[in-house]
Coordinates of N, CA and C in Angstrom, one line a residue:
X205 N 0.8 -1.1 0.0 CA 0.0 0.0 0.0 C 0.9 1.2 -0.1
X206 N 1.9 1.2 0.8 CA 2.8 2.2 0.8 C 3.5 2.5 -0.5
X207 N 3.8 1.4 -1.2 CA 4.4 1.5 -2.6 C 3.3 2.1 -3.6
X208 N 2.1 1.7 -3.4 CA 1.1 2.2 -4.2 C 0.8 3.8 -4.0
X209 N 1.1 4.1 -2.7 CA 0.9 5.6 -2.4 C 2.0 6.3 -2.9
X210 N 3.2 5.8 -2.9 CA 4.5 6.5 -3.6 C 4.4 6.6 -5.0
X211 N 3.8 5.4 -5.7 CA 3.6 5.5 -7.1 C 2.6 6.6 -7.4
X212 N 1.7 6.7 -6.6 CA 0.7 7.6 -6.8 C 1.1 9.1 -6.8
X213 N 2.0 9.3 -5.9 CA 2.5 10.6 -5.6 C 3.4 11.0 -6.9
X214 N 4.1 10.0 -7.4 CA 5.1 10.3 -8.5 C 4.2 10.6 -9.7
X215 N 3.2 9.8 -9.9 CA 2.4 10.1 -11.0 C 1.8 11.5 -10.9
X216 N 1.3 11.9 -9.8 CA 0.7 13.2 -9.6 C 1.8 14.4 -9.9
X217 N 3.1 14.1 -9.5 CA 4.1 15.0 -9.7 C 4.3 15.1 -11.2
X218 N 4.3 14.1 -11.9 CA 4.5 14.1 -13.3 C 3.5 14.8 -14.0
X219 N 2.3 14.5 -13.6 CA 1.1 15.2 -14.2 C 1.2 16.8 -14.1
X220 N 1.6 17.2 -12.8 CA 1.8 18.6 -12.6 C 2.8 19.2 -13.6
X221 N 3.9 18.5 -13.5 CA 5.0 19.0 -14.5 C 4.6 19.1 -15.9
X222 N 3.8 18.1 -16.3 CA 3.3 18.0 -17.8 C 2.3 19.3 -18.0
X223 N 1.5 19.5 -16.9 CA 0.6 20.6 -17.1 C 1.3 22.0 -17.2
X224 N 2.4 22.0 -16.3 CA 3.2 23.2 -16.4 C 3.8 23.4 -17.7
X225 N 4.3 22.3 -18.3 CA 4.9 22.4 -19.7 C 3.9 22.9 -20.7
X226 N 2.7 22.2 -20.6 CA 1.5 22.6 -21.5 C 1.1 24.0 -21.4
X227 N 1.0 24.5 -20.1 CA 0.6 25.9 -19.9 C 1.6 26.8 -20.4
X228 N 2.9 26.5 -20.3 CA 3.9 27.4 -20.7 C 3.8 27.4 -22.4
X229 N 3.6 26.2 -23.0 CA 3.6 26.2 -24.4 C 2.4 26.8 -24.9
X230 N 1.2 26.7 -24.1 CA 0.0 27.3 -24.6 C -0.1 28.8 -24.6
X231 N 0.8 29.5 -24.0 CA 0.8 30.9 -23.8 C 1.8 31.4 -24.8
X232 N 1.3 31.8 -26.1 CA 2.2 32.2 -27.2 C 2.7 33.6 -26.8
X233 N 2.1 34.5 -25.9 CA 2.7 35.7 -25.7 C 3.9 35.5 -24.9
X234 N 4.0 34.5 -24.0 CA 5.2 34.3 -23.3 C 6.3 33.8 -23.9
X235 N 6.1 33.2 -25.2 CA 7.1 32.7 -25.9 C 7.6 33.6 -27.1
X236 N 8.8 33.9 -27.3 CA 9.2 34.8 -28.4 C 9.0 34.0 -29.8
X237 N 8.3 34.7 -30.7 CA 8.0 34.0 -32.0 C 9.0 34.5 -33.0
X238 N 9.9 33.7 -33.3 CA 11.1 34.1 -34.1 C 10.7 34.2 -35.5
X239 N 9.7 33.4 -36.1 CA 9.2 33.5 -37.4 C 8.4 34.8 -37.7
X240 N 7.7 35.2 -36.7 CA 6.9 36.6 -36.9 C 7.9 37.8 -36.9
X241 N 8.8 37.8 -36.0 CA 9.8 38.9 -35.9 C 10.6 38.9 -37.2
X242 N 11.0 37.9 -37.8 CA 11.9 37.9 -39.0 C 11.0 38.3 -40.1
X243 N 9.6 38.0 -40.2 CA 8.8 38.3 -41.3 C 8.5 39.9 -41.2
X244 N 8.3 40.3 -39.9 CA 8.1 41.9 -39.8 C 9.3 42.5 -40.3
X245 N 10.6 42.0 -39.8 CA 11.8 42.7 -40.2 C 11.9 42.6 -41.8
X246 N 11.5 41.5 -42.4 CA 11.5 41.5 -43.9 C 10.6 42.6 -44.4
X247 N 9.4 42.6 -43.9 CA 8.5 43.6 -44.4 C 8.9 45.0 -44.4
X248 N 9.5 45.4 -43.2 CA 10.1 46.8 -43.1 C 11.2 47.0 -44.1
X249 N 12.1 46.0 -44.4 CA 13.2 46.1 -45.2 C 12.5 46.3 -46.6
X250 N 11.5 45.5 -47.0 CA 10.9 45.6 -48.3 C 10.2 47.0 -48.5
X251 N 9.5 47.5 -47.4 CA 9.0 48.8 -47.6 C 10.0 49.9 -47.8
X252 N 11.1 49.8 -47.0 CA 12.2 50.7 -47.2 C 12.6 50.8 -48.7
X253 N 12.9 49.5 -49.1 CA 13.4 49.5 -50.5 C 12.4 50.0 -51.6
X254 N 11.1 49.7 -51.3 CA 10.1 50.1 -52.2 C 10.1 51.8 -52.2
X255 N 10.1 52.2 -50.8 CA 10.0 53.7 -50.8 C 11.1 54.3 -51.5
X256 N 12.3 53.8 -51.3 CA 13.6 54.4 -51.9 C 13.4 54.3 -53.6
X257 N 12.8 53.2 -54.0 CA 12.6 53.0 -55.5 C 11.5 54.1 -56.0
X258 N 10.5 54.2 -55.3 CA 9.5 55.2 -55.6 C 10.1 56.6 -55.7
X259 N 11.0 57.0 -54.6 CA 11.6 58.2 -54.7 C 12.5 58.4 -55.8
X260 N 13.3 57.3 -56.2 CA 14.2 57.4 -57.3 C 13.4 57.6 -58.7
X261 N 12.2 56.8 -58.8 CA 11.5 57.0 -60.0 C 10.7 58.4 -60.1
X262 N 10.3 58.9 -58.8 CA 9.7 60.2 -58.8 C 10.7 61.1 -59.2
X263 N 12.1 61.2 -58.8 CA 13.1 62.1 -59.2 C 13.3 62.0 -60.6
X264 N 13.4 60.8 -61.2 CA 13.5 60.6 -62.7 C 12.4 61.3 -63.4
X265 N 11.2 61.1 -63.0 CA 10.0 61.6 -63.7 C 10.1 63.1 -63.6
X266 N 10.4 63.7 -62.5 CA 10.6 65.0 -62.4 C 11.6 65.7 -63.3
X267 N 12.8 64.9 -63.4 CA 13.9 65.3 -64.3 C 13.3 65.4 -65.8
X268 N 12.6 64.3 -66.3 CA 12.1 64.2 -67.6 C 11.1 65.3 -67.7
X269 N 10.2 65.5 -66.8 CA 9.2 66.6 -66.9 C 10.0 68.0 -67.2
X270 N 11.0 68.2 -66.3 CA 11.8 69.5 -66.5 C 12.4 69.6 -67.9
X271 N 13.0 68.5 -68.2 CA 13.6 68.5 -69.6 C 12.6 68.7 -70.7
X272 N 11.4 68.2 -70.5 CA 10.3 68.3 -71.5 C 9.9 69.9 -71.5
X273 N 9.7 70.4 -70.3 CA 9.3 71.9 -70.3 C 10.3 72.7 -70.9
X274 N 11.7 72.4 -70.8 CA 12.7 73.2 -71.2 C 12.7 73.1 -72.8
X275 N 12.5 71.8 -73.3 CA 12.4 71.5 -74.7 C 11.3 72.4 -75.2
X276 N 10.2 72.3 -74.7 CA 9.0 73.1 -75.1 C 9.2 74.5 -75.2
X277 N 9.9 75.1 -74.2 CA 10.1 76.5 -74.1 C 11.2 76.9 -75.3
X278 N 12.1 76.0 -75.4 CA 13.1 76.3 -76.5 C 12.5 76.4 -77.8
X279 N 11.5 75.3 -78.1 CA 10.9 75.2 -79.3 C 10.0 76.5 -79.5
X280 N 9.3 76.8 -78.5 CA 8.4 78.1 -78.6 C 9.2 79.5 -78.9
X281 N 10.5 79.5 -78.2 CA 11.4 80.5 -78.5 C 11.9 80.6 -80.0
X282 N 12.2 79.3 -80.5 CA 12.7 79.0 -81.7 C 11.6 79.5 -82.8
X283 N 10.4 79.1 -82.5 CA 9.2 79.4 -83.5 C 9.1 80.9 -83.6
X284 N 9.0 81.5 -82.3 CA 8.9 83.1 -82.4 C 10.0 83.7 -83.1
X285 N 11.3 83.2 -82.9 CA 12.4 83.8 -83.5 C 12.4 83.6 -85.0
X286 N 12.0 82.5 -85.5 CA 11.9 82.2 -86.9 C 10.8 83.0 -87.5
X287 N 9.6 83.2 -86.8 CA 8.5 83.8 -87.3 C 8.9 85.4 -87.4
X288 N 9.6 86.0 -86.5 CA 10.0 87.4 -86.5 C 11.0 87.5 -87.8
X289 N 11.9 86.5 -87.9 CA 12.9 86.6 -89.1 C 12.1 86.6 -90.4
X290 N 11.1 85.7 -90.5 CA 10.3 85.6 -91.6 C 9.5 87.0 -92.0
X291 N 8.9 87.5 -90.9 CA 8.3 88.8 -91.1 C 9.2 89.8 -91.5
X292 N 10.4 89.9 -90.8 CA 11.4 90.9 -91.3 C 12.0 90.7 -92.7
X293 N 12.1 89.5 -93.0 CA 12.5 89.2 -94.4 C 11.4 89.6 -95.4
X294 N 10.2 89.4 -95.1 CA 9.0 89.8 -96.0 C 8.9 91.4 -96.1
X295 N 9.2 91.9 -94.8 CA 9.1 93.4 -94.8 C 10.2 94.0 -95.5
X296 N 11.4 93.6 -95.6 CA 12.5 94.2 -96.1 C 13.1 93.4 -97.5
X297 N 12.3 92.5 -98.0 CA 12.7 91.7 -99.1 C 13.1 92.5 -100.3
X298 N 12.4 93.8 -100.4 CA 12.6 94.5 -101.6 C 13.7 95.6 -101.4
X299 N 14.4 95.6 -100.2 CA 15.3 96.7 -100.0 C 16.5 96.8 -100.9
X300 N 16.9 95.6 -101.5 CA 18.0 95.5 -102.4 C 17.6 96.3 -103.8
X301 N 16.5 95.8 -104.2 CA 15.9 96.4 -105.4 C 15.7 97.8 -105.3
X302 N 15.1 98.3 -104.2 CA 14.9 99.8 -104.1 C 16.2 100.5 -104.0
X303 N 17.1 99.9 -103.3 CA 18.5 100.6 -103.2 C 19.0 100.8 -104.6
X304 N 18.9 99.8 -105.5 CA 19.4 99.9 -106.8 C 18.5 100.9 -107.7
X305 N 17.3 101.2 -107.3 CA 16.3 102.1 -108.0 C 16.5 103.6 -107.6
X306 N 17.1 103.7 -106.4 CA 17.3 105.2 -105.9 C 18.1 106.0 -106.9
X307 N 19.2 105.6 -107.5 CA 20.0 106.5 -108.3 C 19.2 106.8 -109.7
X308 N 18.2 105.8 -110.1 CA 17.3 106.2 -111.2 C 16.4 107.2 -110.8
X309 N 15.8 107.1 -109.6 CA 14.9 108.2 -109.1 C 15.6 109.6 -109.1
X310 N 16.9 109.6 -108.7 CA 17.7 110.7 -108.5 C 17.9 111.3 -110.0
X311 N 18.1 110.5 -110.9 CA 18.3 110.9 -112.3 C 17.0 111.5 -112.9
X312 N 15.9 110.8 -112.7 CA 14.6 111.3 -113.1 C 14.3 112.7 -112.4
X313 N 14.6 112.9 -111.2 CA 14.4 114.1 -110.5 C 15.3 115.2 -111.1
X314 N 16.6 114.9 -111.4 CA 17.4 115.9 -112.0 C 16.8 116.3 -113.5
X315 N 16.4 115.2 -114.3 CA 15.9 115.6 -115.6 C 14.6 116.4 -115.5
X316 N 13.8 116.1 -114.6 CA 12.6 117.0 -114.4 C 13.0 118.4 -114.0
X317 N 13.9 118.6 -113.1 CA 14.3 119.8 -112.7 C 14.9 120.6 -113.8
X318 N 15.7 120.0 -114.7 CA 16.3 120.7 -115.8 C 15.5 120.9 -117.0
X319 N 14.3 120.2 -117.1 CA 13.3 120.3 -118.2 C 12.9 121.8 -118.5
X320 N 12.8 122.6 -117.5 CA 12.3 123.9 -117.8 C 13.5 124.8 -118.6
X321 N 14.8 124.4 -118.2 CA 15.8 125.1 -118.8 C 16.3 124.7 -120.1
X322 N 15.8 123.5 -120.6 CA 16.3 123.0 -121.7 C 15.6 123.3 -122.9
X323 N 16.1 123.9 -123.9 CA 15.4 124.4 -125.0 C 15.4 123.1 -126.1
X324 N 16.4 122.4 -126.1 CA 16.6 121.3 -127.1 C 15.8 120.1 -126.5
X325 N 14.7 119.8 -127.0 CA 13.9 118.7 -126.5 C 14.5 117.3 -127.1
X326 N 15.3 117.3 -128.0 CA 15.9 116.1 -128.4 C 17.0 115.6 -127.4
X327 N 17.8 116.5 -126.8 CA 18.7 116.1 -125.9 C 17.9 115.7 -124.5
X328 N 16.9 116.4 -124.2 CA 16.1 116.0 -123.1 C 15.5 114.6 -123.2
X329 N 14.9 114.2 -124.4 CA 14.4 112.9 -124.8 C 15.5 111.9 -124.6
X330 N 16.8 112.3 -125.1 CA 17.9 111.3 -124.9 C 18.3 111.0 -123.5
X331 N 18.2 112.1 -122.7 CA 18.6 111.9 -121.4 C 17.3 111.0 -120.6
X332 N 16.2 111.2 -121.0 CA 15.2 110.3 -120.3 C 15.2 108.8 -120.9
X333 N 15.6 108.8 -122.1 CA 15.8 107.5 -122.7 C 17.0 106.7 -121.9
X334 N 18.0 107.5 -121.6 CA 19.2 106.9 -120.9 C 18.7 106.5 -119.5
X335 N 17.9 107.2 -118.8 CA 17.5 107.0 -117.6 C 16.6 105.6 -117.7
X336 N 15.7 105.6 -118.6 CA 14.8 104.3 -118.9 C 15.7 103.1 -119.1
X337 N 16.7 103.2 -119.8 CA 17.6 102.0 -120.0 C 18.3 101.6 -118.7
X338 N 18.6 102.6 -118.0 CA 19.3 102.3 -116.6 C 18.2 101.6 -115.7
X339 N 17.0 102.0 -115.7 CA 15.9 101.4 -115.0 C 15.6 100.0 -115.4
X340 N 15.6 99.8 -116.8 CA 15.3 98.6 -117.4 C 16.5 97.5 -117.2
X341 N 17.7 98.1 -117.2 CA 18.8 97.2 -116.7 C 18.7 96.7 -115.3
X342 N 18.4 97.5 -114.4 CA 18.2 97.1 -113.0 C 17.1 96.0 -112.9
X343 N 16.0 96.3 -113.5 CA 14.8 95.4 -113.5 C 15.2 94.0 -114.1
X344 N 15.9 93.9 -115.2 CA 16.3 92.8 -115.9 C 17.3 92.0 -115.0
X345 N 18.2 92.8 -114.3 CA 19.1 92.1 -113.4 C 18.4 91.4 -112.3
X346 N 17.2 91.7 -112.0 CA 16.3 91.0 -110.8 C 15.5 89.9 -111.6
X347 N 15.5 89.8 -112.8 CA 14.8 88.6 -113.4 C 13.5 89.1 -114.2
X348 N 13.4 90.4 -114.4 CA 12.1 90.9 -115.1 C 12.4 91.0 -116.5
X349 N 11.3 90.4 -117.3 CA 11.5 90.3 -118.7 C 10.1 90.7 -119.4
X350 N 10.1 91.6 -120.4 CA 8.7 91.9 -121.0 C 8.3 90.7 -121.9
X351 N 7.1 90.5 -122.0 CA 6.5 89.5 -122.9 C 6.5 90.0 -124.4
X352 N 6.7 89.1 -125.2 CA 6.6 89.4 -126.7 C 5.2 88.8 -127.1
X353 N 4.0 89.5 -127.1 CA 2.8 89.0 -127.3 C 2.2 89.1 -128.7
X354 N 2.7 90.1 -129.5 CA 2.0 90.3 -130.7 C 2.5 89.1 -131.8
X355 N 1.5 88.5 -132.5 CA 1.8 87.5 -133.3 C 1.8 86.1 -132.7
X356 N 1.6 86.1 -131.4 CA 1.5 84.8 -130.7 C 0.0 84.2 -130.6
X357 N -0.2 83.1 -130.6 CA -1.5 82.5 -130.2 C -2.0 83.0 -128.8
X358 N -3.2 83.3 -128.8 CA -3.7 83.8 -127.4 C -3.6 82.7 -126.4
X359 N -3.1 83.0 -125.2 CA -2.8 82.1 -124.1 C -3.3 82.7 -122.8
X360 N -4.4 82.2 -122.2 CA -5.0 82.9 -121.0 C -4.0 83.0 -119.9
X361 N -3.0 82.1 -119.9 CA -2.0 82.2 -118.8 C -1.0 83.4 -118.8
X362 N -0.8 83.8 -120.2 CA -0.1 85.1 -120.5 C -0.6 86.4 -120.9
X363 N -1.9 86.2 -121.4 CA -2.6 87.3 -122.1 C -3.9 87.5 -121.4
X364 N -4.4 88.8 -121.4 CA -5.6 89.1 -121.0 C -6.3 89.9 -122.1
X365 N -7.3 89.2 -122.8 CA -8.0 89.7 -123.9 C -9.0 90.8 -123.5
X366 N -8.8 92.0 -124.0 CA -9.8 93.1 -123.7 C -10.7 93.3 -124.8
X367 N -10.4 92.7 -126.0 CA -11.1 93.1 -127.2 C -10.8 92.0 -128.3
X368 N -11.8 91.7 -129.1 CA -11.7 90.8 -130.3 C -11.8 91.7 -131.5
X369 N -11.1 91.6 -132.5 CA -11.0 92.5 -133.7 C -11.0 91.6 -134.9
X370 N -11.6 91.9 -136.0 CA -11.5 91.3 -137.2 C -10.1 91.6 -137.9
X371 N -9.6 90.4 -138.4 CA -8.2 90.8 -139.0 C -8.1 89.9 -140.4
X372 N -7.7 90.4 -141.5 CA -7.5 89.7 -142.6 C -6.0 89.1 -142.6
X373 N -5.1 89.8 -141.8 CA -3.7 89.3 -141.9 C -3.5 88.0 -141.0
X374 N -4.3 87.9 -139.8 CA -4.1 86.8 -138.8 C -5.2 85.9 -138.8
X375 N -4.8 84.6 -138.4 CA -5.8 83.6 -138.2 C -6.6 83.9 -137.0
X376 N -7.6 83.2 -136.7 CA -8.4 83.4 -135.5 C -7.7 83.0 -134.3
X377 N -7.7 83.8 -133.2 CA -7.0 83.5 -131.9 C -5.7 83.9 -131.7
X378 N -5.3 84.8 -132.7 CA -3.8 85.4 -132.6 C -3.8 86.8 -132.0
X379 N -2.8 87.1 -131.2 CA -2.8 88.4 -130.6 C -2.2 89.4 -131.7
X380 N -3.1 90.4 -132.0 CA -2.8 91.5 -133.0 C -2.3 92.7 -132.5
X381 N -2.6 93.0 -131.3 CA -2.2 94.3 -130.8 C -1.9 94.2 -129.2
X382 N -0.9 94.9 -128.7 CA -0.6 94.7 -127.3 C -1.0 96.1 -126.8
X383 N -1.9 96.1 -125.8 CA -2.4 97.5 -125.3 C -1.5 97.8 -124.0
X384 N -1.2 96.8 -123.2 CA -0.3 97.1 -122.1 C 0.7 95.8 -122.0
X385 N 1.9 96.2 -121.9 CA 2.9 95.1 -121.8 C 2.8 94.1 -120.7
X386 N 3.1 92.9 -121.0 CA 3.0 91.9 -119.8 C 4.4 91.6 -119.5
X387 N 4.6 91.1 -118.2 CA 6.0 90.9 -117.7 C 6.1 89.6 -117.0
X388 N 7.1 88.9 -117.3 CA 7.6 87.8 -116.4 C 8.7 88.0 -115.4
X389 N 8.4 87.5 -114.2 CA 9.6 87.5 -113.2 C 10.1 86.2 -113.1
X390 N 11.4 86.0 -113.7 CA 11.9 84.7 -113.8 C 11.0 83.8 -114.6
X391 N 10.5 82.7 -113.9 CA 9.7 81.8 -114.6 C 8.1 82.0 -114.3
X392 N 7.8 83.1 -113.8 CA 6.4 83.4 -113.2 C 5.8 84.7 -114.1
X393 N 4.5 84.5 -114.3 CA 3.8 85.8 -115.0 C 3.6 86.7 -113.8
X394 N 4.2 87.9 -113.9 CA 4.1 88.9 -113.0 C 2.8 89.7 -113.2
X395 N 2.7 90.0 -114.5 CA 1.5 90.8 -115.1 C 1.1 90.2 -116.5
X396 N 0.0 89.8 -116.7 CA -0.3 89.3 -118.2 C -0.5 90.6 -119.0
X397 N -0.2 90.2 -120.3 CA -0.3 91.3 -121.3 C -1.7 91.7 -121.7
X398 N -2.2 92.9 -121.7 CA -3.5 93.3 -122.2 C -3.5 93.2 -123.6
X399 N -4.3 92.5 -124.4 CA -4.2 92.3 -125.8 C -5.5 92.4 -126.5
X400 N -5.4 92.7 -127.8 CA -6.6 92.5 -128.8 C -6.3 91.3 -129.5
X401 N -7.3 90.5 -129.7 CA -7.1 89.1 -130.3 C -8.0 89.1 -131.6
X402 N -7.4 88.3 -132.7 CA -8.1 88.3 -133.8 C -9.3 87.2 -133.7
X403 N -10.5 87.6 -134.5 CA -11.5 86.5 -134.6 C -12.0 86.2 -135.9

């Protein structure tokens, strides 16, 4: 009986120890969780890495935006500058021609001033003829050429018919008289010739 009692006491002690162990293991707050803490540390590291990557990409996007704005501003300035140059060119395109015409205007002015003192009209006419040839030379050097319309078939690209006349000398549709000269500027019609056309 005594042995039985000792055996019973030992069994009770073992059960108490087992309960203590179970109680200790059943309380997760009392035990440090190494898996959870390592996962948390990993998440914090991942967050820090992602935030640094977001900051890097944001800085890159800001840089690209600044470059795009500078490029746009440069383009706007270029467009304005070329527009102004174009306007200036159009405004002063004829300055070379006008500079060449100024001496001719001076000569006409002198001829008109001297016209009252000149008794000999022939010499006056020769002087005016010389001025005209000077003017004609300047205009030809710029590519201006008069058209030769008389005797040519009527062409609406070069001629402006103001009248049709009967003609025994010409076939129908031939320019018989030039009322006002036509001019070509290089390869373009500057002014069509005003003509009379046979019918």
